Coordinates of C-alpha atoms in Angstrom, one line a residue:
X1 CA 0.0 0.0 0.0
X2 CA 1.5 3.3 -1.0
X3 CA 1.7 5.7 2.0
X4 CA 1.4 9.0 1.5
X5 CA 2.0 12.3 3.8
X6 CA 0.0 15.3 3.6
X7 CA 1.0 18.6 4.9
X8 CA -1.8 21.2 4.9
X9 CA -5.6 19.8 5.0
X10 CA -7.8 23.3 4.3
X11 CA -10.5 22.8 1.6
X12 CA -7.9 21.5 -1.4
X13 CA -5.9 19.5 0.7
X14 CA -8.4 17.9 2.4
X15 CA -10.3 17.0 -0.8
X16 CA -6.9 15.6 -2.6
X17 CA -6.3 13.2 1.5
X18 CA -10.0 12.2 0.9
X19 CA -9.3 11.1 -2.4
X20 CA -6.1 9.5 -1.5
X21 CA -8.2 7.6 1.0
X22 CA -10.7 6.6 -1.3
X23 CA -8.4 4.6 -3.9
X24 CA -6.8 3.1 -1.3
X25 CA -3.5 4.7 -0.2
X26 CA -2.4 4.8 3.4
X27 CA -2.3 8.9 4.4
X28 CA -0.7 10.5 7.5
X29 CA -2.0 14.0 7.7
X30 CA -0.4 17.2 9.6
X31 CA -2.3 21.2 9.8
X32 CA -1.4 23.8 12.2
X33 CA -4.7 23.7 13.2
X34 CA -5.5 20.2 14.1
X35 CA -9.3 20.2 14.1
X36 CA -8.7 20.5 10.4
X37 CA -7.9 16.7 10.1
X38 CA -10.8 15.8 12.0
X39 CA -12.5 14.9 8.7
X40 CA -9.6 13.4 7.4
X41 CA -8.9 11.0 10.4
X42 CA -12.7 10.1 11.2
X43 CA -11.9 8.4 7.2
X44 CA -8.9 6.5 7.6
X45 CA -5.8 8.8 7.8
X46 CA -3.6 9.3 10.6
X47 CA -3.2 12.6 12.2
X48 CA 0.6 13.8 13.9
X49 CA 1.3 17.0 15.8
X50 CA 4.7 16.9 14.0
X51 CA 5.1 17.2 10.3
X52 CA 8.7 15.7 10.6
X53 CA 7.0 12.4 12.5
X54 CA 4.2 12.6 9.5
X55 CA 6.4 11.6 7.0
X56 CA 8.1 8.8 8.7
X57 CA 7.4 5.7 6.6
X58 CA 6.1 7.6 3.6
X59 CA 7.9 8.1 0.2
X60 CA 6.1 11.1 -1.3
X61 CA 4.9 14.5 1.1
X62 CA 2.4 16.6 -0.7
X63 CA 1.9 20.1 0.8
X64 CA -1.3 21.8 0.5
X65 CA 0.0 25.5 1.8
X66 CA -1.1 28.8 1.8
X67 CA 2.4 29.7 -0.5
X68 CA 5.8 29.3 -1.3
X69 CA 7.5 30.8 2.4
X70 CA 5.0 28.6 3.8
X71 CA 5.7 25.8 2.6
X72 CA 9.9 26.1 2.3
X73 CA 9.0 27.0 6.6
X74 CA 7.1 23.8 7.6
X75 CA 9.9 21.4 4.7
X76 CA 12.4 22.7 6.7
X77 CA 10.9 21.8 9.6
X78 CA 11.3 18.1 8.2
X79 CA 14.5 17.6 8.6
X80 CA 16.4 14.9 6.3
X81 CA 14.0 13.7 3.7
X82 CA 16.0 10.4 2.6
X83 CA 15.2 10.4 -1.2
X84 CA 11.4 11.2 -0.7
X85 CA 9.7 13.4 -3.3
X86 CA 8.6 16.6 -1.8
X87 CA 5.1 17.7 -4.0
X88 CA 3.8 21.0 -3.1
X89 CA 0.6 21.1 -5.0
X90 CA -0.2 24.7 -4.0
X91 CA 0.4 28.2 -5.7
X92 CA 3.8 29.5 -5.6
X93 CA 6.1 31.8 -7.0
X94 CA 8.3 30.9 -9.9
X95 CA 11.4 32.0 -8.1
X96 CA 10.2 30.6 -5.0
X97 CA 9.4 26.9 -6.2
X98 CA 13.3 27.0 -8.0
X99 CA 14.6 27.5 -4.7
X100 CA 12.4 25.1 -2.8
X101 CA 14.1 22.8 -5.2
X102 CA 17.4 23.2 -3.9
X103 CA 16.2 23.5 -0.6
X104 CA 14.3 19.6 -0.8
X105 CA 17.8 18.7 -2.5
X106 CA 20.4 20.5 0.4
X107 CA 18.1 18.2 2.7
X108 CA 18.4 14.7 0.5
X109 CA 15.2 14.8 -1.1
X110 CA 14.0 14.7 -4.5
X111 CA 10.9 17.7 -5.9
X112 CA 8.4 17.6 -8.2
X113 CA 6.2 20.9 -8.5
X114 CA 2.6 20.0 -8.5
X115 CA 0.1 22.9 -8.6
X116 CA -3.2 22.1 -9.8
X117 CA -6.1 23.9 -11.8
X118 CA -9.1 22.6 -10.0
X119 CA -10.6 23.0 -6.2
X120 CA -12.6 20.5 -3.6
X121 CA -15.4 18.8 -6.3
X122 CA -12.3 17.6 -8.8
X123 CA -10.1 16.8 -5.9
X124 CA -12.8 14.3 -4.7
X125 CA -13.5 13.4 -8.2
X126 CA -9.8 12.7 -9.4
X127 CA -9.8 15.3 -12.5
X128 CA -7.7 18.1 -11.1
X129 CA -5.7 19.5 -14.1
X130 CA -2.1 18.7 -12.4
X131 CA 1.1 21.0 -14.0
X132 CA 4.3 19.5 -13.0
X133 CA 7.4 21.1 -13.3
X134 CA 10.7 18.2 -12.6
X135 CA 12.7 16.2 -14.2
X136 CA 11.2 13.7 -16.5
X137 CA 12.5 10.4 -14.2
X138 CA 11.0 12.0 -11.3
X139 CA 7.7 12.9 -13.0
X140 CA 7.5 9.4 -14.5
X141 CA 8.0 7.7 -10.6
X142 CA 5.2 9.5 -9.2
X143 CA 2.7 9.5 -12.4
X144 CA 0.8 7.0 -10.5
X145 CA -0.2 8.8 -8.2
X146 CA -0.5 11.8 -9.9
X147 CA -2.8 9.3 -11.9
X148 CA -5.0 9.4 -8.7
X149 CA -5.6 13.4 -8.7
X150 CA -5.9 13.9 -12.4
X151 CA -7.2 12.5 -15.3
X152 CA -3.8 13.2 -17.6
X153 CA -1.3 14.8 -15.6
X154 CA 0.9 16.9 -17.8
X155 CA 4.9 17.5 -17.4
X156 CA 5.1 21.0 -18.2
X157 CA 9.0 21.1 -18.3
X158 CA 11.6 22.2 -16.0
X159 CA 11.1 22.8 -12.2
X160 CA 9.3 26.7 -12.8
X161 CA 7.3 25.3 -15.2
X162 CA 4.7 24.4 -13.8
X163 CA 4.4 27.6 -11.1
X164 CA 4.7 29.5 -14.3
X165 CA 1.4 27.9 -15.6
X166 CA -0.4 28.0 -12.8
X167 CA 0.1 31.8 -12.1
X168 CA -0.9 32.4 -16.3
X169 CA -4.0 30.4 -15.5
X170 CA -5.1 32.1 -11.8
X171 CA -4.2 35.8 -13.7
X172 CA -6.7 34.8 -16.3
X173 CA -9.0 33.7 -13.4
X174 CA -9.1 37.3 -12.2
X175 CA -8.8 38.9 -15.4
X176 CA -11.9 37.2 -17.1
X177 CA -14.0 37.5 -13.7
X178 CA -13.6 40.9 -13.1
X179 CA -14.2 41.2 -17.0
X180 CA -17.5 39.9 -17.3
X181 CA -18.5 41.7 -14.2
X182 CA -17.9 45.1 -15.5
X183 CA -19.5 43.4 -18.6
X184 CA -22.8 42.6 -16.4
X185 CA -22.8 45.8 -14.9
X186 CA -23.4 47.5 -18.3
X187 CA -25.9 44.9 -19.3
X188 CA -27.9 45.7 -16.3
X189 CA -27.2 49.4 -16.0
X190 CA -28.6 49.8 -20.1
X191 CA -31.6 47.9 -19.1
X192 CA -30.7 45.1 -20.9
X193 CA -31.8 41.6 -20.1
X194 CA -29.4 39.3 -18.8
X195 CA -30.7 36.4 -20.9
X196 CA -30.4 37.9 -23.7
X197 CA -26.8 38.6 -23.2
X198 CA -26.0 35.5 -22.3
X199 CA -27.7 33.7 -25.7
X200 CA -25.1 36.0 -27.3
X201 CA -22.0 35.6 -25.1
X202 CA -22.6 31.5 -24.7
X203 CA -22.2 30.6 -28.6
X204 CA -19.5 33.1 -29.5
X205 CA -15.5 32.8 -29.2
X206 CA -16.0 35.1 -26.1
X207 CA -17.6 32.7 -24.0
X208 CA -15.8 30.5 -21.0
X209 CA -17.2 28.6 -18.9
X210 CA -16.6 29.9 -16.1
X211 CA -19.0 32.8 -16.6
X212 CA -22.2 30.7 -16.1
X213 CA -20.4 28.9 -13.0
X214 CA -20.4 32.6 -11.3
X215 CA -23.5 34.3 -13.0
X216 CA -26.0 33.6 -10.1
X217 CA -23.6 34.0 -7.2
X218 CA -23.4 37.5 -9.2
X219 CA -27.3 37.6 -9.3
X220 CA -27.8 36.7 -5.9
X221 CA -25.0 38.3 -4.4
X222 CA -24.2 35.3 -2.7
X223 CA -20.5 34.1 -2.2
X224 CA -20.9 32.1 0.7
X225 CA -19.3 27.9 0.5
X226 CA -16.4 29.1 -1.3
X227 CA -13.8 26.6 -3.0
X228 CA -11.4 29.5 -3.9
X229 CA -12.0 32.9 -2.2
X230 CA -11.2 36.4 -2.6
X231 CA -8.2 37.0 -0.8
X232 CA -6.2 33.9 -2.4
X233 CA -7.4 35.2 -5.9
X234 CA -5.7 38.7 -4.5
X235 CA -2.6 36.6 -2.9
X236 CA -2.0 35.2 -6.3
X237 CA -2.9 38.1 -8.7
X238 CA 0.0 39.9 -6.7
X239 CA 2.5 36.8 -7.3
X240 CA 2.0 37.1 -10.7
X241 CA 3.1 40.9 -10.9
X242 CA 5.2 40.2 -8.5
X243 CA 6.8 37.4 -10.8
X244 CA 6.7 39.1 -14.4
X245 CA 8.1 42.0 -12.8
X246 CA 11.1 39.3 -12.2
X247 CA 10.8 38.0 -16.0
X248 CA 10.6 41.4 -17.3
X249 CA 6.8 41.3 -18.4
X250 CA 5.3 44.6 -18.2
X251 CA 2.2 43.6 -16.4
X252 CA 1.3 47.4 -15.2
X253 CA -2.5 47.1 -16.7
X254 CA -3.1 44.7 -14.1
X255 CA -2.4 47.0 -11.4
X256 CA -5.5 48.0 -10.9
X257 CA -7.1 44.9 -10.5
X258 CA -4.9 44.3 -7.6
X259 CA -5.8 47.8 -6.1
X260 CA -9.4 47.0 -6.6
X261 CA -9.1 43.6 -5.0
X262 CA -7.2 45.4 -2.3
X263 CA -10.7 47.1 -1.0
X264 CA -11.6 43.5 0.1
X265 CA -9.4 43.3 2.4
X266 CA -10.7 42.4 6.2
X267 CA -14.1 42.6 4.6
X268 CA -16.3 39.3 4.6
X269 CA -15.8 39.3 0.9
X270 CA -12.4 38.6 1.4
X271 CA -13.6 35.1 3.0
X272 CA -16.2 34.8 0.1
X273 CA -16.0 33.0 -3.4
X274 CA -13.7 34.9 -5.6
X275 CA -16.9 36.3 -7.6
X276 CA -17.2 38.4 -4.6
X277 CA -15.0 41.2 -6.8
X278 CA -18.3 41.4 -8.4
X279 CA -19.1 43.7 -5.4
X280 CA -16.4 46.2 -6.2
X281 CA -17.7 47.1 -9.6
X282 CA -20.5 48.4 -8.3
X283 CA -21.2 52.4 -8.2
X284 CA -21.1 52.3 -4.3
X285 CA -19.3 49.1 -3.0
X286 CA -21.0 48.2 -0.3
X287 CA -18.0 46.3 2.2
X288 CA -18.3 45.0 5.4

C-alpha cells in the first residue's frame, strides 16, 4: 500500500487526502490547526502533531500551503527527507518553487512541482488538471499517483514550469472575472436583459465557462461555501506581478485589478467566493 504524507488539510488539501483515501492509499496528515484533520482522520488517515513524524514511513509528502514561504518553513521543519519526493501542490512563485528545489535537495530529497487547476469537487472526483514542473525520471516515478488526482497529468518542463502555468491560469482567473463583471454591470445598467446577453456571449468565441459557474452567485450576491476565495485570488494576482516583474513582463495594466481587490481586504468578501469582486464594480461598493 503506497503511504502517503500530507501537509496542509484546508478545503484543497483535504479533498486531494480524501481522495487519496478513497483509492486506497495509506495517508498520515499534519495542519497547524488540528481540528482541520478531523475529517480526514474520522476516514482512515492518521493525524501527527509533527510534520517531521508525518512523514516517517512515507515516500512522497504533498503540501497543500497557503504559499511558497509557507511551505519552504514547515519542509524545513522536516529535517532529512532520505530520497522522498517533496510535491507541493499549491500556488507559488516561480522564483520561490526553483529554490524550494534546492532546498528539498540541500536536505536529501527529491521535488516535483505539483500545482493544480481545479478546487474541492475535482479533488474528490480525481480530475484536477495537475502541472508538474521536474525532471522527466522523477515525474515518470510519481505519475501514479499523480494518476489518482488527475485524469492526464501533464509534465510541463523544467522545475518553474509548472508555477509559471499556474500563475498564467489564476491571472486569467481574475482577469476574465472581473471582466464579465464590469460586462454585467453594463448589461444591467442599459436595461438590458441578462438572458439575452448571455444567448449572445454563450455561442461566441468570447464565452468561458466559467462565466455561467459565477452568473447567479453575481445575481444573488451570494458568495458564501467558497472553494477558492477572494483573498487567495488577490494573494496570487500579486504573485504574478510580483513574478513578471522578475521575468521582465510589463504587467502594469493589471495593477489596478490588484488595487481593486485590495478594497476587500478584512471585509467578509475577502472570506467569500472569488466572484465576490463582483461587489467592487459596483457604483457604491457596499463592504463589510
Amino acid at each position: 500500500m503506497t503511504k502517503v504524507a500530507l501537509l496542509g488539510t484546508g478545503l484543497l488539501g483535504s479533498a486531494i487526502g480524501h481522495r487519496l483515501l478513497s483509492v486506497g492509499c495509506a495517508l498520515a496528515v499534519w495542519n497547524r490547526d488540528p481540528a482541520r484533520c478531523e475529517l480526514l482522520t474520522s476516514a482512515g488517515a492518521e493525524r501527527f502533531d509533527d510534520p517531521a513524524q508525518a512523514i516517517a514511513g512515507a515516500s512522497t509528502v504533498i503540501t497543500v500551503l497557503r504559499d511558497g514561504p509557507i511551505t519552504a518553513e514547515v519542509v524545513a521543519a522536516l529535517g532529512g527527507l532520505n530520497r522522498r519526493c517533496v510535491m507541493p501542490m499549491g500556488t507559488m512563485g516561480i522564483s520561490e518553487s526553483v529554490a524550494l528545489e534546492a532546498q528539498v535537495q540541500a536536505q536529501g530529497g527529491v521535488y516535483l512541482e505539483a500545482p493544480v487547476l481545479g478546487s474541492r469537487p475535482e479533488a474528490l472526483a480525481g480530475t484536477l488538471l495537475v502541472m508538474a514542473g521536474s525532471d522527466q525520471g522523477v515525474f515518470d516515478q510519481q505519475y501514479a499517483l499523480l494518476k489518482h488526482l488527475a485524469l492526464e497529468p501533464k509534465r510541463m518542463g523544467a522545475v518553474g514550469t509548472g508555477a509559471a502555468a499556474k500563475l498564467a491560469l489564476n491571472q486569467l482567473i481574475a482577469s476574465l472575472t472581473h471582466g464579465y463583471s464590469l460586462a454585467l454591470r453594463l448589461i444591467q445598467a442599459s436595461g438590458l436583459d441578462v438572458d439575452s446577453f448571455m444567448d449572445v456571449l454563450r455561442p461566441s468565441a468570447l464565452y468561458a465557462p466559467t462565466v455561467d459557474k459565477k452568473l447567479k452567485r453575481m445575481l444573488t450576491h451570494d458568495y458564501s461555501d467558497p472553494n477558492f476565495s477572494t483573498s487567495l485570488l488577490r494573494k496570487d494576482l500579486n504573485l504574478f506581478l510580483r513574478e513578471a516583474g522578475l521575468a521582465g513582463v510589463d504587467a502594469g495594466g493589471l495593477q489596478s485589478l490588484a488595487d481593486l481587490l485590495m478594497r476587500a481586504e478584512g471585509t467578509d468578501l475577502d472570506t467569500g467566493d472569488y466572484s465576490a469582486l463582483h461587489e467592487l464594480t459596483a457604483p457604491e461598493p457596499t463592504l463589510s
